[in-house]
Every structure is written in structure tokens, then in C-alpha cells.
């Protein structure tokens, strides 16, 4: 995993042996930070980075203004039994909460939407929020939390549901206000962002969709990449971000691409790129094998 941190560094989580590192774009220096296992997702709140750690679905927070000291900083926040991987993490500042979307343990179906209250330090989990599906992408729009799901559960179990769903969640009442299939037959809804025109953009098995949160309907689609007819599990697929230029950049299927928001025309920029992060200057970072790469848009 990679993430642009509040300290203006690119944070990375290692696979398979775990560990973290941070790259400073100004100095070119990379610093390793050992002590945590495999980081699946990260999100920023203030000077803090929240991390979802595999195995056992553990949650931590690291204060970037303080030294990294194993078992002291990052601080362990807790875990939810039966959950394993938190790829989706979102800070909702107005609620003073961090939301995690998880994939369950090996051999199980049914992920969770988990809220961490920064004031009470408590975790509140709604397990199986979409029956037998994992929660793999999150975005906040208009005071509601939107979550994209995957029909894939933990390794070693076959999906029981036919297609992924997009839900709207009332964070105060803790209830679903919407539960739809935005793209029929898709295995996973990934890469959710607030896109141009206050529309929610996401990717469903290589198909970009633009969702109008007022009409509660998909208003446009565009194929970005093709997916194999026979696929294994999908926990994360595409990543998207709005660039300062107004274009949307992203990765998926080892492609780095840009999208014109007016025409939805897709331009392929690189064919050996996965994961995604963008810094405050609009520079884009991705991984190629075990290397971190940077792309500077024109």
C-alpha cells in the first residue's frame, strides 16, 4: 500500500513480511519503520496516519509529529473478531470518526463497516452490512457515507452473491438509506472518490461509472480496462484521484491513466503501474514491482 501522509512523505506498507517506509520527495531519502505487519490501507487525519493491518484486522494510529517507537507510536486501537483486511479507510472530520471497510477472515463471507470514534476511542462495527460481501471502498458525500462492496470474502471461500453493491449509510442513525447495483454483474466496486461536478466516481471491474448522489443513479459509464472472464478474488482494483488540473488520474490492471472529465476519454500513460498516491503538488506515485515510481503530469 502507498499513501501521501500529512508529513508530505509517501508512506508505504510492505508485503509479505510487513514493515513500513516513508519517502521524502524533497530530500529523496527513504526511511524504514519496522514493527507493524502488513499494511493494507491508510488514511490521514490531522498529523495522524490511521493504518489497517493484516492479519486479524488490527487498527493503529501513528502521530507523524512524534518519533516512531514500536508499541508506543503507532498506538493500537483494537480489532474486530472475524475481520481481516482493511483496504478502505476514510477520515470523516465533521463526525470526528475514522471509518474502516473490511474483508473477513479466511474461509468467511461478510465484511464490516467499522467506525472509530476519536473522542471515546471506541470501535463500532456493523458486520455483514451487505450480506456476504466485503466493504472495499469508501467516500463521504453530502453528509452520507457511501461504500462499495466486493462479492469476494476471505481466501478459501467462493462468493455467494452475484454482484457488488453501492450503499449509502447514515452515520448518525447507523442505517442504510440506499443499496443498489450500479453496474450489473460486477464483482467489486473500487476507487470511490468525489469526482468533478460533485458526482461520485468509481470503477466496477474496469468500467468507470459516474453516480449522481442527488438522483441516486448512474449517469455515465466509460470502459477503462478489460477484465478476464475468469477471475479470482477482487479486494481492490482501481484507484482514482482528481488532479489540480481538473483531470482524473488513476491506476488499475497495471495501467496508469488519465480521464478527461468532460468527455470521459481515457489516456493510458504507463503499462507497469499499480497502487496510487498523489501529493499536494499533483505528482503521482505508483509501484512497479517493489519500486516506488513518480509521474509528473504536464
PDB file of C-alpha atoms in Angstrom:
ATOM      1  CA  UNK A   1       0.000   0.000   0.000  1.00  0.00           C
ATOM      2  CA  UNK A   2       1.075   3.624  -0.570  1.00  0.00           C
ATOM      3  CA  UNK A   3      -0.317   6.849   0.867  1.00  0.00           C
ATOM      4  CA  UNK A   4       0.526  10.553   0.862  1.00  0.00           C
ATOM      5  CA  UNK A   5       0.958  11.409   4.521  1.00  0.00           C
ATOM      6  CA  UNK A   6       0.405  14.621   6.488  1.00  0.00           C
ATOM      7  CA  UNK A   7       4.187  14.981   6.790  1.00  0.00           C
ATOM      8  CA  UNK A   8       4.401  15.409   2.979  1.00  0.00           C
ATOM      9  CA  UNK A   9       6.032  11.997   2.595  1.00  0.00           C
ATOM     10  CA  UNK A  10       4.880   8.963   0.648  1.00  0.00           C
ATOM     11  CA  UNK A  11       4.157   6.169   3.111  1.00  0.00           C
ATOM     12  CA  UNK A  12       4.420   2.535   2.062  1.00  0.00           C
ATOM     13  CA  UNK A  13       3.349  -0.754   3.600  1.00  0.00           C
ATOM     14  CA  UNK A  14       5.335  -3.903   2.817  1.00  0.00           C
ATOM     15  CA  UNK A  15       4.155  -7.278   1.572  1.00  0.00           C
ATOM     16  CA  UNK A  16       4.688 -10.094   2.660  1.00  0.00           C
ATOM     17  CA  UNK A  17       6.919  -9.553   5.682  1.00  0.00           C
ATOM     18  CA  UNK A  18       5.255  -6.284   6.709  1.00  0.00           C
ATOM     19  CA  UNK A  19       7.101  -3.168   7.808  1.00  0.00           C
ATOM     20  CA  UNK A  20       6.646   0.420   6.627  1.00  0.00           C
ATOM     21  CA  UNK A  21       8.743   3.080   4.957  1.00  0.00           C
ATOM     22  CA  UNK A  22       8.368   6.738   4.017  1.00  0.00           C
ATOM     23  CA  UNK A  23       9.873   8.570   1.027  1.00  0.00           C
ATOM     24  CA  UNK A  24      10.614  12.293   1.272  1.00  0.00           C
ATOM     25  CA  UNK A  25      10.194  13.888  -2.191  1.00  0.00           C
ATOM     26  CA  UNK A  26      12.260  16.931  -1.191  1.00  0.00           C
ATOM     27  CA  UNK A  27      15.347  15.139   0.092  1.00  0.00           C
ATOM     28  CA  UNK A  28      14.955  11.896  -1.845  1.00  0.00           C
ATOM     29  CA  UNK A  29      15.523   9.998   1.395  1.00  0.00           C
ATOM     30  CA  UNK A  30      13.627   6.829   2.303  1.00  0.00           C
ATOM     31  CA  UNK A  31      13.297   5.828   5.962  1.00  0.00           C
ATOM     32  CA  UNK A  32      12.230   2.366   7.122  1.00  0.00           C
ATOM     33  CA  UNK A  33       9.908   1.870  10.099  1.00  0.00           C
ATOM     34  CA  UNK A  34       9.661  -1.659  11.465  1.00  0.00           C
ATOM     35  CA  UNK A  35       7.252  -3.183  13.957  1.00  0.00           C
ATOM     36  CA  UNK A  36       3.890  -3.464  12.196  1.00  0.00           C
ATOM     37  CA  UNK A  37       2.742  -6.313   9.993  1.00  0.00           C
ATOM     38  CA  UNK A  38       1.193  -5.946   6.539  1.00  0.00           C
ATOM     39  CA  UNK A  39      -0.438  -2.534   5.989  1.00  0.00           C
ATOM     40  CA  UNK A  40      -3.452  -2.876   3.692  1.00  0.00           C
ATOM     41  CA  UNK A  41      -4.765   0.703   3.837  1.00  0.00           C
ATOM     42  CA  UNK A  42      -4.024   4.150   5.255  1.00  0.00           C
ATOM     43  CA  UNK A  43      -5.831   7.463   5.797  1.00  0.00           C
ATOM     44  CA  UNK A  44      -4.829  10.876   7.150  1.00  0.00           C
ATOM     45  CA  UNK A  45      -6.414  12.921   9.939  1.00  0.00           C
ATOM     46  CA  UNK A  46      -4.506  15.982  11.101  1.00  0.00           C
ATOM     47  CA  UNK A  47      -0.924  14.868  11.759  1.00  0.00           C
ATOM     48  CA  UNK A  48      -2.027  11.252  12.190  1.00  0.00           C
ATOM     49  CA  UNK A  49      -1.986   8.290   9.840  1.00  0.00           C
ATOM     50  CA  UNK A  50      -4.532   5.554  10.520  1.00  0.00           C
ATOM     51  CA  UNK A  51      -3.488   2.092   9.371  1.00  0.00           C
ATOM     52  CA  UNK A  52      -5.358  -1.126   8.731  1.00  0.00           C
ATOM     53  CA  UNK A  53      -3.076  -4.069   9.485  1.00  0.00           C
ATOM     54  CA  UNK A  54      -3.278  -7.690   8.375  1.00  0.00           C
ATOM     55  CA  UNK A  55      -3.612 -10.268   9.907  1.00  0.00           C
ATOM     56  CA  UNK A  56      -6.507 -10.148  12.375  1.00  0.00           C
ATOM     57  CA  UNK A  57      -7.814  -6.826  11.111  1.00  0.00           C
ATOM     58  CA  UNK A  58      -5.906  -4.686  13.589  1.00  0.00           C
ATOM     59  CA  UNK A  59      -6.150  -0.889  13.601  1.00  0.00           C
ATOM     60  CA  UNK A  60      -3.381   1.538  14.558  1.00  0.00           C
ATOM     61  CA  UNK A  61      -2.742   5.282  14.530  1.00  0.00           C
ATOM     62  CA  UNK A  62       0.665   6.920  14.077  1.00  0.00           C
ATOM     63  CA  UNK A  63       1.344  10.545  15.056  1.00  0.00           C
ATOM     64  CA  UNK A  64       3.814  11.762  12.442  1.00  0.00           C
ATOM     65  CA  UNK A  65       4.938  14.627  14.714  1.00  0.00           C
ATOM     66  CA  UNK A  66       6.333  12.152  17.221  1.00  0.00           C
ATOM     67  CA  UNK A  67       9.080   9.514  16.848  1.00  0.00           C
ATOM     68  CA  UNK A  68       8.180   6.041  15.632  1.00  0.00           C
ATOM     69  CA  UNK A  69       8.617   3.852  18.721  1.00  0.00           C
ATOM     70  CA  UNK A  70       7.400   0.266  18.481  1.00  0.00           C
ATOM     71  CA  UNK A  71       4.453  -0.443  20.832  1.00  0.00           C
ATOM     72  CA  UNK A  72       4.192   3.252  21.762  1.00  0.00           C
ATOM     73  CA  UNK A  73       3.694   5.157  18.498  1.00  0.00           C
ATOM     74  CA  UNK A  74       1.882   3.763  16.444  1.00  0.00           C
ATOM     75  CA  UNK A  75      -0.846   3.132  19.026  1.00  0.00           C
ATOM     76  CA  UNK A  76      -3.011   0.010  18.813  1.00  0.00           C
ATOM     77  CA  UNK A  77      -6.711   0.931  18.558  1.00  0.00           C
ATOM     78  CA  UNK A  78      -8.296  -2.504  18.543  1.00  0.00           C
ATOM     79  CA  UNK A  79      -9.601  -5.225  16.269  1.00  0.00           C
ATOM     80  CA  UNK A  80     -12.934  -6.784  15.305  1.00  0.00           C
ATOM     81  CA  UNK A  81     -13.171 -10.584  15.624  1.00  0.00           C
ATOM     82  CA  UNK A  82     -13.715 -12.346  12.318  1.00  0.00           C
ATOM     83  CA  UNK A  83     -12.419  -9.448  10.215  1.00  0.00           C
ATOM     84  CA  UNK A  84      -9.052  -9.472   8.464  1.00  0.00           C
ATOM     85  CA  UNK A  85      -8.107  -6.746   5.977  1.00  0.00           C
ATOM     86  CA  UNK A  86      -8.988  -3.037   5.992  1.00  0.00           C
ATOM     87  CA  UNK A  87      -8.221  -1.826   2.484  1.00  0.00           C
ATOM     88  CA  UNK A  88     -10.746   1.024   2.755  1.00  0.00           C
ATOM     89  CA  UNK A  89     -10.085   3.733   5.363  1.00  0.00           C
ATOM     90  CA  UNK A  90     -11.693   7.180   5.424  1.00  0.00           C
ATOM     91  CA  UNK A  91     -11.462  10.150   7.776  1.00  0.00           C
ATOM     92  CA  UNK A  92     -14.822  11.919   8.226  1.00  0.00           C
ATOM     93  CA  UNK A  93     -13.678  15.038  10.025  1.00  0.00           C
ATOM     94  CA  UNK A  94     -17.091  16.525  10.780  1.00  0.00           C
ATOM     95  CA  UNK A  95     -18.086  13.360  12.662  1.00  0.00           C
ATOM     96  CA  UNK A  96     -14.706  13.022  14.410  1.00  0.00           C
ATOM     97  CA  UNK A  97     -14.618   9.440  13.191  1.00  0.00           C
ATOM     98  CA  UNK A  98     -12.427   7.175  11.100  1.00  0.00           C
ATOM     99  CA  UNK A  99     -14.254   4.562   9.038  1.00  0.00           C
ATOM    100  CA  UNK A 100     -12.764   1.218   8.053  1.00  0.00           C
ATOM    101  CA  UNK A 101     -14.178  -1.175   5.460  1.00  0.00           C
ATOM    102  CA  UNK A 102     -13.008  -4.755   5.889  1.00  0.00           C
ATOM    103  CA  UNK A 103     -12.667  -8.166   4.289  1.00  0.00           C
ATOM    104  CA  UNK A 104     -13.389 -11.081   6.659  1.00  0.00           C
ATOM    105  CA  UNK A 105     -11.075 -13.853   7.795  1.00  0.00           C
ATOM    106  CA  UNK A 106     -10.051 -16.859   5.699  1.00  0.00           C
ATOM    107  CA  UNK A 107     -12.966 -19.050   4.685  1.00  0.00           C
ATOM    108  CA  UNK A 108     -15.605 -16.479   5.648  1.00  0.00           C
ATOM    109  CA  UNK A 109     -18.021 -14.177   3.833  1.00  0.00           C
ATOM    110  CA  UNK A 110     -19.324 -10.892   5.179  1.00  0.00           C
ATOM    111  CA  UNK A 111     -17.133  -7.862   5.812  1.00  0.00           C
ATOM    112  CA  UNK A 112     -17.812  -4.945   8.130  1.00  0.00           C
ATOM    113  CA  UNK A 113     -18.168  -1.190   8.263  1.00  0.00           C
ATOM    114  CA  UNK A 114     -16.306  -0.056  11.365  1.00  0.00           C
ATOM    115  CA  UNK A 115     -16.316   3.401  12.928  1.00  0.00           C
ATOM    116  CA  UNK A 116     -13.579   4.557  15.294  1.00  0.00           C
ATOM    117  CA  UNK A 117     -14.706   7.455  17.469  1.00  0.00           C
ATOM    118  CA  UNK A 118     -11.722   9.732  18.070  1.00  0.00           C
ATOM    119  CA  UNK A 119     -13.286  11.158  21.243  1.00  0.00           C
ATOM    120  CA  UNK A 120     -14.316   7.944  23.004  1.00  0.00           C
ATOM    121  CA  UNK A 121     -11.608   5.758  21.389  1.00  0.00           C
ATOM    122  CA  UNK A 122     -14.286   3.116  20.782  1.00  0.00           C
ATOM    123  CA  UNK A 123     -14.772   0.881  17.732  1.00  0.00           C
ATOM    124  CA  UNK A 124     -18.315   0.343  16.472  1.00  0.00           C
ATOM    125  CA  UNK A 125     -18.708  -2.435  13.888  1.00  0.00           C
ATOM    126  CA  UNK A 126     -21.640  -3.281  11.654  1.00  0.00           C
ATOM    127  CA  UNK A 127     -20.739  -6.757  10.419  1.00  0.00           C
ATOM    128  CA  UNK A 128     -22.276  -8.143   7.230  1.00  0.00           C
ATOM    129  CA  UNK A 129     -23.636  -4.696   6.386  1.00  0.00           C
ATOM    130  CA  UNK A 130     -24.189  -6.073   2.880  1.00  0.00           C
ATOM    131  CA  UNK A 131     -24.895  -9.785   3.347  1.00  0.00           C
ATOM    132  CA  UNK A 132     -21.929 -11.995   2.397  1.00  0.00           C
ATOM    133  CA  UNK A 133     -19.969  -9.111   0.852  1.00  0.00           C
ATOM    134  CA  UNK A 134     -16.817  -7.216   1.850  1.00  0.00           C
ATOM    135  CA  UNK A 135     -16.553  -3.421   2.169  1.00  0.00           C
ATOM    136  CA  UNK A 136     -13.670  -2.326  -0.065  1.00  0.00           C
ATOM    137  CA  UNK A 137     -14.120   1.407  -0.873  1.00  0.00           C
ATOM    138  CA  UNK A 138     -15.456   4.443   0.990  1.00  0.00           C
ATOM    139  CA  UNK A 139     -16.284   8.081   0.238  1.00  0.00           C
ATOM    140  CA  UNK A 140     -18.303  10.785   2.026  1.00  0.00           C
ATOM    141  CA  UNK A 141     -20.696  12.982   0.045  1.00  0.00           C
ATOM    142  CA  UNK A 142     -23.451  15.285   1.238  1.00  0.00           C
ATOM    143  CA  UNK A 143     -23.225  14.096   4.823  1.00  0.00           C
ATOM    144  CA  UNK A 144     -23.671  10.443   3.886  1.00  0.00           C
ATOM    145  CA  UNK A 145     -21.088   7.690   3.772  1.00  0.00           C
ATOM    146  CA  UNK A 146     -21.010   5.691   0.528  1.00  0.00           C
ATOM    147  CA  UNK A 147     -19.462   2.227   0.489  1.00  0.00           C
ATOM    148  CA  UNK A 148     -18.582  -0.032  -2.415  1.00  0.00           C
ATOM    149  CA  UNK A 149     -18.516  -3.779  -1.877  1.00  0.00           C
ATOM    150  CA  UNK A 150     -16.855  -6.882  -3.279  1.00  0.00           C
ATOM    151  CA  UNK A 151     -18.512 -10.269  -3.572  1.00  0.00           C
ATOM    152  CA  UNK A 152     -15.170 -11.762  -2.537  1.00  0.00           C
ATOM    153  CA  UNK A 153     -14.665 -12.741   1.084  1.00  0.00           C
ATOM    154  CA  UNK A 154     -11.590 -14.164   2.722  1.00  0.00           C
ATOM    155  CA  UNK A 155      -9.383 -16.580   0.841  1.00  0.00           C
ATOM    156  CA  UNK A 156     -10.629 -20.131   0.631  1.00  0.00           C
ATOM    157  CA  UNK A 157     -14.340 -19.407   0.168  1.00  0.00           C
ATOM    158  CA  UNK A 158     -16.371 -18.881  -3.001  1.00  0.00           C
ATOM    159  CA  UNK A 159     -18.685 -15.856  -3.315  1.00  0.00           C
ATOM    160  CA  UNK A 160     -22.364 -16.497  -2.715  1.00  0.00           C
ATOM    161  CA  UNK A 161     -23.688 -13.249  -4.195  1.00  0.00           C
ATOM    162  CA  UNK A 162     -23.855 -12.408  -7.924  1.00  0.00           C
ATOM    163  CA  UNK A 163     -22.756  -8.753  -7.993  1.00  0.00           C
ATOM    164  CA  UNK A 164     -21.250  -5.936  -5.971  1.00  0.00           C
ATOM    165  CA  UNK A 165     -23.309  -3.153  -4.453  1.00  0.00           C
ATOM    166  CA  UNK A 166     -23.104   0.548  -3.629  1.00  0.00           C
ATOM    167  CA  UNK A 167     -24.713   1.652  -0.371  1.00  0.00           C
ATOM    168  CA  UNK A 168     -25.398   4.979   1.317  1.00  0.00           C
ATOM    169  CA  UNK A 169     -25.053   4.990   5.104  1.00  0.00           C
ATOM    170  CA  UNK A 170     -26.498   7.459   7.594  1.00  0.00           C
ATOM    171  CA  UNK A 171     -23.599   7.875  10.021  1.00  0.00           C
ATOM    172  CA  UNK A 172     -25.732   9.321  12.824  1.00  0.00           C
ATOM    173  CA  UNK A 173     -28.622   6.853  12.688  1.00  0.00           C
ATOM    174  CA  UNK A 174     -26.414   3.899  11.714  1.00  0.00           C
ATOM    175  CA  UNK A 175     -28.717   2.748   8.951  1.00  0.00           C
ATOM    176  CA  UNK A 176     -28.668   2.131   5.212  1.00  0.00           C
ATOM    177  CA  UNK A 177     -30.514   4.676   3.109  1.00  0.00           C
ATOM    178  CA  UNK A 178     -29.663   3.115  -0.249  1.00  0.00           C
ATOM    179  CA  UNK A 179     -28.485  -0.283  -1.506  1.00  0.00           C
ATOM    180  CA  UNK A 180     -28.143  -0.616  -5.296  1.00  0.00           C
ATOM    181  CA  UNK A 181     -26.232  -2.404  -8.042  1.00  0.00           C
ATOM    182  CA  UNK A 182     -24.546   0.415 -10.001  1.00  0.00           C
ATOM    183  CA  UNK A 183     -23.000  -1.916 -12.622  1.00  0.00           C
ATOM    184  CA  UNK A 184     -24.791  -5.236 -13.199  1.00  0.00           C
ATOM    185  CA  UNK A 185     -22.579  -8.293 -12.851  1.00  0.00           C
ATOM    186  CA  UNK A 186     -19.531  -6.521 -11.403  1.00  0.00           C
ATOM    187  CA  UNK A 187     -17.508  -8.375  -8.760  1.00  0.00           C
ATOM    188  CA  UNK A 188     -16.278  -5.267  -6.932  1.00  0.00           C
ATOM    189  CA  UNK A 189     -16.875  -1.518  -6.617  1.00  0.00           C
ATOM    190  CA  UNK A 190     -13.485   0.143  -6.061  1.00  0.00           C
ATOM    191  CA  UNK A 191     -11.820   3.550  -6.291  1.00  0.00           C
ATOM    192  CA  UNK A 192     -14.726   5.617  -4.961  1.00  0.00           C
ATOM    193  CA  UNK A 193     -13.996   9.362  -4.964  1.00  0.00           C
ATOM    194  CA  UNK A 194     -15.792  12.689  -5.055  1.00  0.00           C
ATOM    195  CA  UNK A 195     -15.302  13.482  -8.717  1.00  0.00           C
ATOM    196  CA  UNK A 196     -15.948  16.564 -10.864  1.00  0.00           C
ATOM    197  CA  UNK A 197     -19.371  18.150 -10.570  1.00  0.00           C
ATOM    198  CA  UNK A 198     -19.928  16.692  -7.089  1.00  0.00           C
ATOM    199  CA  UNK A 199     -20.519  13.313  -8.669  1.00  0.00           C
ATOM    200  CA  UNK A 200     -19.261  10.081  -7.111  1.00  0.00           C
ATOM    201  CA  UNK A 201     -16.849   8.264  -9.401  1.00  0.00           C
ATOM    202  CA  UNK A 202     -15.977   4.604  -9.050  1.00  0.00           C
ATOM    203  CA  UNK A 203     -14.709   1.631 -11.021  1.00  0.00           C
ATOM    204  CA  UNK A 204     -16.552  -1.668 -11.349  1.00  0.00           C
ATOM    205  CA  UNK A 205     -14.436  -4.419 -12.935  1.00  0.00           C
ATOM    206  CA  UNK A 206     -12.682  -1.956 -15.243  1.00  0.00           C
ATOM    207  CA  UNK A 207     -15.764   0.146 -16.029  1.00  0.00           C
ATOM    208  CA  UNK A 208     -15.772   3.742 -14.804  1.00  0.00           C
ATOM    209  CA  UNK A 209     -19.178   4.837 -13.549  1.00  0.00           C
ATOM    210  CA  UNK A 210     -20.362   8.306 -12.567  1.00  0.00           C
ATOM    211  CA  UNK A 211     -23.023   8.280  -9.863  1.00  0.00           C
ATOM    212  CA  UNK A 212     -25.308  11.244  -9.157  1.00  0.00           C
ATOM    213  CA  UNK A 213     -25.920  11.305  -5.375  1.00  0.00           C
ATOM    214  CA  UNK A 214     -28.984  13.526  -5.832  1.00  0.00           C
ATOM    215  CA  UNK A 215     -30.696  11.391  -8.474  1.00  0.00           C
ATOM    216  CA  UNK A 216     -29.343   8.211  -6.840  1.00  0.00           C
ATOM    217  CA  UNK A 217     -28.477   6.892 -10.284  1.00  0.00           C
ATOM    218  CA  UNK A 218     -25.520   6.158 -12.563  1.00  0.00           C
ATOM    219  CA  UNK A 219     -25.456   8.901 -15.202  1.00  0.00           C
ATOM    220  CA  UNK A 220     -22.416   7.876 -17.286  1.00  0.00           C
ATOM    221  CA  UNK A 221     -20.008   4.992 -17.835  1.00  0.00           C
ATOM    222  CA  UNK A 222     -16.719   4.507 -19.669  1.00  0.00           C
ATOM    223  CA  UNK A 223     -14.601   1.384 -20.132  1.00  0.00           C
ATOM    224  CA  UNK A 224     -11.063   1.915 -18.775  1.00  0.00           C
ATOM    225  CA  UNK A 225      -9.702  -1.630 -18.995  1.00  0.00           C
ATOM    226  CA  UNK A 226     -10.919  -5.144 -19.693  1.00  0.00           C
ATOM    227  CA  UNK A 227     -11.035  -7.863 -17.068  1.00  0.00           C
ATOM    228  CA  UNK A 228     -10.580 -11.632 -17.578  1.00  0.00           C
ATOM    229  CA  UNK A 229     -13.697 -13.730 -17.967  1.00  0.00           C
ATOM    230  CA  UNK A 230     -12.489 -15.976 -15.149  1.00  0.00           C
ATOM    231  CA  UNK A 231     -11.209 -14.097 -12.108  1.00  0.00           C
ATOM    232  CA  UNK A 232     -10.141 -14.868  -8.571  1.00  0.00           C
ATOM    233  CA  UNK A 233     -10.942 -12.644  -5.626  1.00  0.00           C
ATOM    234  CA  UNK A 234     -11.084  -8.850  -6.006  1.00  0.00           C
ATOM    235  CA  UNK A 235     -10.433  -6.812  -2.880  1.00  0.00           C
ATOM    236  CA  UNK A 236      -9.085  -3.722  -4.576  1.00  0.00           C
ATOM    237  CA  UNK A 237      -8.761  -2.996  -8.255  1.00  0.00           C
ATOM    238  CA  UNK A 238      -8.685   0.648  -9.314  1.00  0.00           C
ATOM    239  CA  UNK A 239      -7.592   3.872  -7.612  1.00  0.00           C
ATOM    240  CA  UNK A 240      -8.768   7.355  -8.641  1.00  0.00           C
ATOM    241  CA  UNK A 241      -7.964  10.963  -7.686  1.00  0.00           C
ATOM    242  CA  UNK A 242      -8.860  14.401  -9.015  1.00  0.00           C
ATOM    243  CA  UNK A 243      -5.718  16.238 -10.123  1.00  0.00           C
ATOM    244  CA  UNK A 244      -5.291  20.013  -9.619  1.00  0.00           C
ATOM    245  CA  UNK A 245      -5.597  20.334 -13.413  1.00  0.00           C
ATOM    246  CA  UNK A 246      -9.165  19.032 -13.208  1.00  0.00           C
ATOM    247  CA  UNK A 247      -8.349  15.729 -14.858  1.00  0.00           C
ATOM    248  CA  UNK A 248      -8.863  12.454 -13.042  1.00  0.00           C
ATOM    249  CA  UNK A 249      -5.862  10.150 -12.736  1.00  0.00           C
ATOM    250  CA  UNK A 250      -5.790   6.576 -11.597  1.00  0.00           C
ATOM    251  CA  UNK A 251      -4.386   3.086 -11.808  1.00  0.00           C
ATOM    252  CA  UNK A 252      -5.910  -0.310 -12.454  1.00  0.00           C
ATOM    253  CA  UNK A 253      -4.926  -3.557 -14.197  1.00  0.00           C
ATOM    254  CA  UNK A 254      -1.277  -2.352 -14.063  1.00  0.00           C
ATOM    255  CA  UNK A 255      -2.204   0.766 -16.059  1.00  0.00           C
ATOM    256  CA  UNK A 256      -1.631   4.402 -15.158  1.00  0.00           C
ATOM    257  CA  UNK A 257      -4.271   6.510 -16.900  1.00  0.00           C
ATOM    258  CA  UNK A 258      -5.890   9.937 -17.062  1.00  0.00           C
ATOM    259  CA  UNK A 259      -9.533  10.741 -17.765  1.00  0.00           C
ATOM    260  CA  UNK A 260     -10.935  13.911 -19.315  1.00  0.00           C
ATOM    261  CA  UNK A 261     -13.896  14.801 -17.071  1.00  0.00           C
ATOM    262  CA  UNK A 262     -15.788  16.483 -19.931  1.00  0.00           C
ATOM    263  CA  UNK A 263     -15.622  13.610 -22.430  1.00  0.00           C
ATOM    264  CA  UNK A 264     -14.556  10.686 -20.176  1.00  0.00           C
ATOM    265  CA  UNK A 265     -11.854   9.920 -22.733  1.00  0.00           C
ATOM    266  CA  UNK A 266      -9.199   7.655 -21.222  1.00  0.00           C
ATOM    267  CA  UNK A 267      -5.487   8.109 -21.971  1.00  0.00           C
ATOM    268  CA  UNK A 268      -3.098   5.310 -20.995  1.00  0.00           C
ATOM    269  CA  UNK A 269       0.159   6.749 -19.579  1.00  0.00           C
ATOM    270  CA  UNK A 270       2.030   3.671 -18.379  1.00  0.00           C
ATOM    271  CA  UNK A 271       1.522  -0.077 -18.508  1.00  0.00           C
ATOM    272  CA  UNK A 272       3.550  -1.106 -15.456  1.00  0.00           C
ATOM    273  CA  UNK A 273       1.852   0.756 -12.639  1.00  0.00           C
ATOM    274  CA  UNK A 274      -0.178  -0.300  -9.621  1.00  0.00           C
ATOM    275  CA  UNK A 275      -1.355   1.293  -6.385  1.00  0.00           C
ATOM    276  CA  UNK A 276      -1.669   5.087  -6.349  1.00  0.00           C
ATOM    277  CA  UNK A 277      -0.951   8.221  -4.328  1.00  0.00           C
ATOM    278  CA  UNK A 278      -0.851  11.919  -5.233  1.00  0.00           C
ATOM    279  CA  UNK A 279       0.994  14.652  -3.347  1.00  0.00           C
ATOM    280  CA  UNK A 280      -0.056  18.273  -2.802  1.00  0.00           C
ATOM    281  CA  UNK A 281       1.806  19.364  -5.952  1.00  0.00           C
ATOM    282  CA  UNK A 282      -0.106  16.944  -8.152  1.00  0.00           C
ATOM    283  CA  UNK A 283       2.772  14.489  -8.567  1.00  0.00           C
ATOM    284  CA  UNK A 284       1.575  10.911  -8.865  1.00  0.00           C
ATOM    285  CA  UNK A 285       3.211   7.909  -7.215  1.00  0.00           C
ATOM    286  CA  UNK A 286       2.764   4.243  -8.005  1.00  0.00           C
ATOM    287  CA  UNK A 287       4.603   0.998  -7.524  1.00  0.00           C
ATOM    288  CA  UNK A 288       6.358  -1.134 -10.111  1.00  0.00           C
ATOM    289  CA  UNK A 289       7.214  -4.487  -8.560  1.00  0.00           C
ATOM    290  CA  UNK A 290       8.877  -3.432  -5.270  1.00  0.00           C
ATOM    291  CA  UNK A 291       9.948   0.016  -6.514  1.00  0.00           C
ATOM    292  CA  UNK A 292       8.245   3.361  -5.893  1.00  0.00           C
ATOM    293  CA  UNK A 293       7.882   5.495  -9.040  1.00  0.00           C
ATOM    294  CA  UNK A 294       6.811   9.098  -9.598  1.00  0.00           C
ATOM    295  CA  UNK A 295       4.962  10.570 -12.595  1.00  0.00           C
ATOM    296  CA  UNK A 296       4.743  14.342 -13.147  1.00  0.00           C
ATOM    297  CA  UNK A 297       1.725  15.315 -15.269  1.00  0.00           C
ATOM    298  CA  UNK A 298       2.220  18.101 -17.807  1.00  0.00           C
TER     299      UNK A 298
END
